[in-house]
CSV table of C-alpha atoms in Angstrom, one decimal:
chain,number,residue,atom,x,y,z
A,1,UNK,CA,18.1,-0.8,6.2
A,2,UNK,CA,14.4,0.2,5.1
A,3,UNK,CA,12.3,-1.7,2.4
A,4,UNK,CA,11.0,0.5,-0.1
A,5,UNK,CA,7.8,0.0,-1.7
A,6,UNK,CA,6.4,1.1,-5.0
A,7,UNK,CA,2.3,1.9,-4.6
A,8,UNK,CA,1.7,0.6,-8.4
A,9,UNK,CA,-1.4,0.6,-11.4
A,10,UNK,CA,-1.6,2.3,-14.4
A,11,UNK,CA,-5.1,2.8,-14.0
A,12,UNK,CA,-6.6,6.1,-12.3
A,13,UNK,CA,-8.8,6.0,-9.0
A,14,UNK,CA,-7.7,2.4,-7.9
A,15,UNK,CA,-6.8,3.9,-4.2
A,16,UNK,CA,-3.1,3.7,-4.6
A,17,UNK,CA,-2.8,7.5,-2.6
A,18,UNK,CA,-5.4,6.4,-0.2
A,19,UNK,CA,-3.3,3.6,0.2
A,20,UNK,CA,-0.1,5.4,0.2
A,21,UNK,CA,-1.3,8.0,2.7
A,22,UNK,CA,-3.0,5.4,5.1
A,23,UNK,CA,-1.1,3.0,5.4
A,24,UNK,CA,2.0,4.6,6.2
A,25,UNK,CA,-0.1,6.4,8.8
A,26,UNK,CA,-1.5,3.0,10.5
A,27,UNK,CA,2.6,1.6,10.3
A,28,UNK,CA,3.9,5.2,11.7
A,29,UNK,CA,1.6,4.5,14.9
A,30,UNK,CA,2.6,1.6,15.3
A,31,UNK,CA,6.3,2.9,16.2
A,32,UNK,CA,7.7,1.7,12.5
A,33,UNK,CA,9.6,5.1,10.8
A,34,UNK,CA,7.7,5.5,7.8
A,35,UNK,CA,8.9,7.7,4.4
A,36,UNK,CA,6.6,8.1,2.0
A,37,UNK,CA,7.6,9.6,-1.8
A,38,UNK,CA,5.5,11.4,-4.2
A,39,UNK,CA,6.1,10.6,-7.5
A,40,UNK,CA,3.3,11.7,-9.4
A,41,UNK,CA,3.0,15.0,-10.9
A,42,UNK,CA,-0.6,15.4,-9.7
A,43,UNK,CA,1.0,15.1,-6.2
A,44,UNK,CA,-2.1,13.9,-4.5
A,45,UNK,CA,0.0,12.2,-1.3
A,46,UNK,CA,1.2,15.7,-0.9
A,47,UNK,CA,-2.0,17.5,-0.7
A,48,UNK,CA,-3.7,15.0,0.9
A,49,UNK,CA,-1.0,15.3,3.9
A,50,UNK,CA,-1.5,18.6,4.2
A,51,UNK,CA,1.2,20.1,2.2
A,52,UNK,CA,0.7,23.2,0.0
A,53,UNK,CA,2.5,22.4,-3.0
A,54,UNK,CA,3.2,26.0,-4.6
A,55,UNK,CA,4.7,26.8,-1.0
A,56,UNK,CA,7.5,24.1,-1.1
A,57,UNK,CA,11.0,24.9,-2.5
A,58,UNK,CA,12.8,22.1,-1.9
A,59,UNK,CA,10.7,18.5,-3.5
A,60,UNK,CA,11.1,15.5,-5.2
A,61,UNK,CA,12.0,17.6,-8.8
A,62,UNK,CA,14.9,19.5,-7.3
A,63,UNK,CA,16.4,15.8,-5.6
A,64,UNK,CA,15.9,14.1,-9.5
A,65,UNK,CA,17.3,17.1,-11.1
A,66,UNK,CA,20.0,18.3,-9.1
A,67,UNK,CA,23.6,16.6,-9.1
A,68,UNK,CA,25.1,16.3,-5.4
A,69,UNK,CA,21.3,17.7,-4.1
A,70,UNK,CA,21.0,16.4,-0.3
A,71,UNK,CA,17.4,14.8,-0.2
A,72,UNK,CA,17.2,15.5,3.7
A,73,UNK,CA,16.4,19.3,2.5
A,74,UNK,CA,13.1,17.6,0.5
A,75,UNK,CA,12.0,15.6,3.7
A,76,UNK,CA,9.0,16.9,5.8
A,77,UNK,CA,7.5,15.7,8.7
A,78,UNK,CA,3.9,15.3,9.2
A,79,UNK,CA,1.5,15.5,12.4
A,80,UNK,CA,1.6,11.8,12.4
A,81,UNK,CA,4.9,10.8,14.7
A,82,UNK,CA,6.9,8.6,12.3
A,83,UNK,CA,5.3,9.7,9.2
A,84,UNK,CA,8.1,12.0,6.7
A,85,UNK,CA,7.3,13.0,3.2
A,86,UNK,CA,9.2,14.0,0.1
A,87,UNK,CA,6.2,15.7,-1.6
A,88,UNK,CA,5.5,16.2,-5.6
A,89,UNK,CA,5.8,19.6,-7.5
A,90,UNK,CA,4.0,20.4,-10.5
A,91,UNK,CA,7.0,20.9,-12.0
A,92,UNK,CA,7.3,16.7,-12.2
A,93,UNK,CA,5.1,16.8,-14.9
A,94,UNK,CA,7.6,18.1,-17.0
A,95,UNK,CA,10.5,16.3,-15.4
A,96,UNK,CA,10.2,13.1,-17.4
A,97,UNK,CA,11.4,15.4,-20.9
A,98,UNK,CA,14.3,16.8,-18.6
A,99,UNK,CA,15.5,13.4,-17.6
A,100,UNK,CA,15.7,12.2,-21.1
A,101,UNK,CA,18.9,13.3,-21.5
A,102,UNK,CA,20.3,12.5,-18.4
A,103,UNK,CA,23.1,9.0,-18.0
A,104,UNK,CA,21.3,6.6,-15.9
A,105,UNK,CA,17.8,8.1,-15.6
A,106,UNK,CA,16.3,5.1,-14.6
A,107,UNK,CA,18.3,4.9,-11.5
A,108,UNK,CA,17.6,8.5,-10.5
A,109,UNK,CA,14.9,7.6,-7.5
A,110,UNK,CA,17.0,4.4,-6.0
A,111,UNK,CA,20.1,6.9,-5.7
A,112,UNK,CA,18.1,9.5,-4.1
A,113,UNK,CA,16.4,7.2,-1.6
A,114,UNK,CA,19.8,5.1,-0.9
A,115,UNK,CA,20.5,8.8,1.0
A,116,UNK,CA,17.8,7.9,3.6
A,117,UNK,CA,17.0,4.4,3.2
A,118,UNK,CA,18.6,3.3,6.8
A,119,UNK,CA,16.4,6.0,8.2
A,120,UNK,CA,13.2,4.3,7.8
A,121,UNK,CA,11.5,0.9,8.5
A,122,UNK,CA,9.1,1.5,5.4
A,123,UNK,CA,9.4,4.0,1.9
A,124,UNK,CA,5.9,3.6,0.3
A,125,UNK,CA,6.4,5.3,-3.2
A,126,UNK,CA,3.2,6.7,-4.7
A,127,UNK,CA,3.9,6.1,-8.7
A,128,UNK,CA,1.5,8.2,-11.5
A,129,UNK,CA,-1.2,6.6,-13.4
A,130,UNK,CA,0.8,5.6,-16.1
A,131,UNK,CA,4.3,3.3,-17.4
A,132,UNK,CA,6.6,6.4,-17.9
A,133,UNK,CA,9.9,6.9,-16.9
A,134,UNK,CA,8.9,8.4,-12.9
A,135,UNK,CA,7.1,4.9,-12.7
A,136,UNK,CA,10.0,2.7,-13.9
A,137,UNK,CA,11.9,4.6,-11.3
A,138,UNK,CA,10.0,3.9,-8.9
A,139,UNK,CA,9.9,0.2,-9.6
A,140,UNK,CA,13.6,0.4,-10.1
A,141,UNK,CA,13.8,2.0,-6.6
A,142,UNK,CA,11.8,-0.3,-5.3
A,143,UNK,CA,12.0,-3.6,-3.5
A,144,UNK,CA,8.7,-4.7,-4.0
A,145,UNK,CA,5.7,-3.3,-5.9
A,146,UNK,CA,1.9,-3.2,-3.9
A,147,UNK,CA,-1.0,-3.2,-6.7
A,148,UNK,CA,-4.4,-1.7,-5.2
A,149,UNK,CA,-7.2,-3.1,-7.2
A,150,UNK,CA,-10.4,-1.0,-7.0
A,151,UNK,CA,-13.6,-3.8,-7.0
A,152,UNK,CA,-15.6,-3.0,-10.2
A,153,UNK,CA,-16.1,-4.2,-13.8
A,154,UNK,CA,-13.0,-3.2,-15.1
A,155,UNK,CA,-10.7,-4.6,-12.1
A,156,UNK,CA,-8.3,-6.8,-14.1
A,157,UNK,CA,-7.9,-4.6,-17.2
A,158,UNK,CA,-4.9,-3.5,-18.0
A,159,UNK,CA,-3.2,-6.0,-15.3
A,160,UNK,CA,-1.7,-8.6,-17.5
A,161,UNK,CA,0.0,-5.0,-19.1
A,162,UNK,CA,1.6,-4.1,-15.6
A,163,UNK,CA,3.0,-7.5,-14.9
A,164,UNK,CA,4.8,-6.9,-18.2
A,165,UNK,CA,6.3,-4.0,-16.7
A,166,UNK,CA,7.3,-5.1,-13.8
A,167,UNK,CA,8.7,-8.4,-15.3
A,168,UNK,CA,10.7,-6.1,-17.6
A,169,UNK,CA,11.7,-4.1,-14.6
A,170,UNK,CA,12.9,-7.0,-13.1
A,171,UNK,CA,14.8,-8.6,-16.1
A,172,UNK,CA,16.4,-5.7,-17.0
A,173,UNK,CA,17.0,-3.4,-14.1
A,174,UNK,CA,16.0,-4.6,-10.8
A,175,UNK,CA,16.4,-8.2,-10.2
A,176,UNK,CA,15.3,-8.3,-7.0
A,177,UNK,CA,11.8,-6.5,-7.6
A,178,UNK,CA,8.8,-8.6,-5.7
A,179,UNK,CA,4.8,-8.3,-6.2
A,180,UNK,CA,4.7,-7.8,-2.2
A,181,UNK,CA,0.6,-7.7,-2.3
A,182,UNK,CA,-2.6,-7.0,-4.2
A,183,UNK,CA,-5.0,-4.4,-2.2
A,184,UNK,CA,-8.5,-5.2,-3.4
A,185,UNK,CA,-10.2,-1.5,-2.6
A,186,UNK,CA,-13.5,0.5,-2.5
A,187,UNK,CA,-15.2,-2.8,-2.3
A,188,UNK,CA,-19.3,-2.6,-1.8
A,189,UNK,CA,-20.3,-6.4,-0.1
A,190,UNK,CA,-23.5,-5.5,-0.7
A,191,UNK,CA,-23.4,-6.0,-4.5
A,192,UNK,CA,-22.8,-9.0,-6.2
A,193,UNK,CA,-19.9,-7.6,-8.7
A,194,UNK,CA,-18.0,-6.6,-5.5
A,195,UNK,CA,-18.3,-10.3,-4.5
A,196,UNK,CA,-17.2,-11.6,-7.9
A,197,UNK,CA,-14.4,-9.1,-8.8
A,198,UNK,CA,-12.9,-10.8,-5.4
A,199,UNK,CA,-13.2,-13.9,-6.4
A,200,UNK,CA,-11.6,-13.4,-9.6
A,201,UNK,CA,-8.4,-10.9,-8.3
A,202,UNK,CA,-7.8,-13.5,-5.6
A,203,UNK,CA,-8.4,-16.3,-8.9
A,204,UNK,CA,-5.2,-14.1,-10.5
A,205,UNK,CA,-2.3,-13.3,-8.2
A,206,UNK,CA,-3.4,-16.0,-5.3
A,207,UNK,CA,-1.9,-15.7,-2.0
A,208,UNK,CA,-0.7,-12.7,-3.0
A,209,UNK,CA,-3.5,-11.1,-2.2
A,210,UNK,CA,-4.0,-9.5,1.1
A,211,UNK,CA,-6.8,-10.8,3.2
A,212,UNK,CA,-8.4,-7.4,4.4
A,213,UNK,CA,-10.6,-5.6,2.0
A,214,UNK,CA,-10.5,-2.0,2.0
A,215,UNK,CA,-14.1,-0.7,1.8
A,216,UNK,CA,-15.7,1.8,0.3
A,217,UNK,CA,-15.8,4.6,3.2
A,218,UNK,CA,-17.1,7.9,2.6
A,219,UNK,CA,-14.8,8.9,5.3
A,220,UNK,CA,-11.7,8.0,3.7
A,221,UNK,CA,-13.1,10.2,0.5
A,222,UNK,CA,-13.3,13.1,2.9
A,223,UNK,CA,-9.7,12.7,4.7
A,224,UNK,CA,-7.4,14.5,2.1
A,225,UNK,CA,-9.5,17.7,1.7
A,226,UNK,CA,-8.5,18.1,5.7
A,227,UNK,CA,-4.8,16.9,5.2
A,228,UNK,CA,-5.3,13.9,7.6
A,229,UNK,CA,-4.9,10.3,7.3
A,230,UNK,CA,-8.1,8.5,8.2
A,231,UNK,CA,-6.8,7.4,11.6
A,232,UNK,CA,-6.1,10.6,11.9
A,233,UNK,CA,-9.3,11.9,10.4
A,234,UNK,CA,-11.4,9.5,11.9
A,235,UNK,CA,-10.2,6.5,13.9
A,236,UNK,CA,-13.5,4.9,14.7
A,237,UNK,CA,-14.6,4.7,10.8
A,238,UNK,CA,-14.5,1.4,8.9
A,239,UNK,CA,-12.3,2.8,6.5
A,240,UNK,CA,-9.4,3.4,9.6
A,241,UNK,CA,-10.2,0.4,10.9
A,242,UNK,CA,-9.4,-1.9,7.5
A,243,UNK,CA,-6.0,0.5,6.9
A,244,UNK,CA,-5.0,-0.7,10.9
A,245,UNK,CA,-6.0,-4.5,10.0
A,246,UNK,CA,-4.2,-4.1,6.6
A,247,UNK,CA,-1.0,-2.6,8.4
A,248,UNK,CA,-1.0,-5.5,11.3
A,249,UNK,CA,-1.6,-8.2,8.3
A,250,UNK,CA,1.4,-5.8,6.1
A,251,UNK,CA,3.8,-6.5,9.0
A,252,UNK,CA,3.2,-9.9,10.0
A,253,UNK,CA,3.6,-10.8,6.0
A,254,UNK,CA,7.0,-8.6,5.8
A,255,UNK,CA,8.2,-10.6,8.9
A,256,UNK,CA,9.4,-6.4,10.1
């Protein structure tokens, strides 16, 4: 059975689709099955795949909403070999209201993934910039949470709010939920703040923090507006070439 992940900060722009996106890519070639889930309304993973959202009839929305709904009908495959998507509607924006009233609406996401879970090596689950009810699914889904940290001023703000979340998570609804890794991102070495905002994530969650730095990578900007991952994009940049280290340093840490 797979390991699902939930791709997790509250804060906008931190790279958690770029990391969502690439990573699964850089695992999917290296022969690991690979599901990735878009949770957020904006459905950035799903565009940035290649995926025209008004186009889709069967999504994520239809497999929350829908009793008996057989999620296979939501699951696309990309160019990438190994690399499926359930993609995001707009019509998630609207779905946490809808839930509201539904028994056991935190649970929604972990039923609709226990469907495929023994499908798939990996489920990366790319949550919304907030601590609504799509993202507690997503950490009740989930057996661990990844926190991409972008390097500027502001790194750490807000943090000390999501470990709440997911310590509440954890009490309450998922006892098993793990911090599987911090991803420091869009990090510039040639400024000192870069340097320090390091120093003090890595000063914060320890060895939790992965040893490859995702840099900042024009590249990796331009990916999504062509649908590709960056390896897929282009291989030889530095930003496909941290995602690969990152994905051999993921594996070795998950022991999978």
């Amino acid at each position: 059975m797979g390991k699902s992940y939930a791709i997790f900060n509250q804060k906008g722009g931190v790279g958690k689709t770029t990391t969502n996106i690439n990573l699964g890519a850089c695992l999917a070639r290296k022969g690991k099955r690979v599901l990735l889930v878009d949770i957020d309304p904006q459905g950035n993973t799903t565009s940035g795949l290649g995926l025209v959202k008004r186009e889709l009839r069967d999504t994520l929305y239809e497999a929350l909403t829908m009793e008996e709904y057989d999620v296979h009908k939501a699951v696309y495959h990309t160019e990438t070999k190994n690399l499926d998507i359930i993609p995001a509607s707009v019509d998630l924006s609207g779905a946490e209201v809808e839930l509201i009233q539904i028994l056991g609406r935190e649970i929604l996401l972990r039923n609709v993934l226990a469907q495929v879970k023994d499908e798939y090596d990996f489920i990366f689950i790319d949550c919304p910039p907030s601590l609504g009810l799509l993202t507690v699914n997503a950490l009740v889904a989930a057996d661990g949470v990844i926190i991409p940290i972008q390097c500027e001023f502001y790194a750490l703000e807000g943090v000390s709010q999501l470990m709440k979340t997911v310590e509440l998570v954890r009490r309450e609804m998922n006892r098993n939920l793990q911090i599987t890794g911090v991803i420091l991102s869009m990090f510039d070495g040639r400024t000192n703040l870069g340097l320090q905002v390091v120093q003090e994530v890595k000063r914060f969650f320890g060895n939790k923090v992965f040893k490859t730095v995702i840099p900042k990578n024009v590249r990796l900007a331009e990916a999504p507006s062509y649908g590709l991952s960056i390896v897929d994009y282009d291989p030889s940049s530095k930003g496909a070439k941290a995602y690969k280290k990152l994905a051999d340093e993921f594996v070795q840490r998950e022991g999978r």
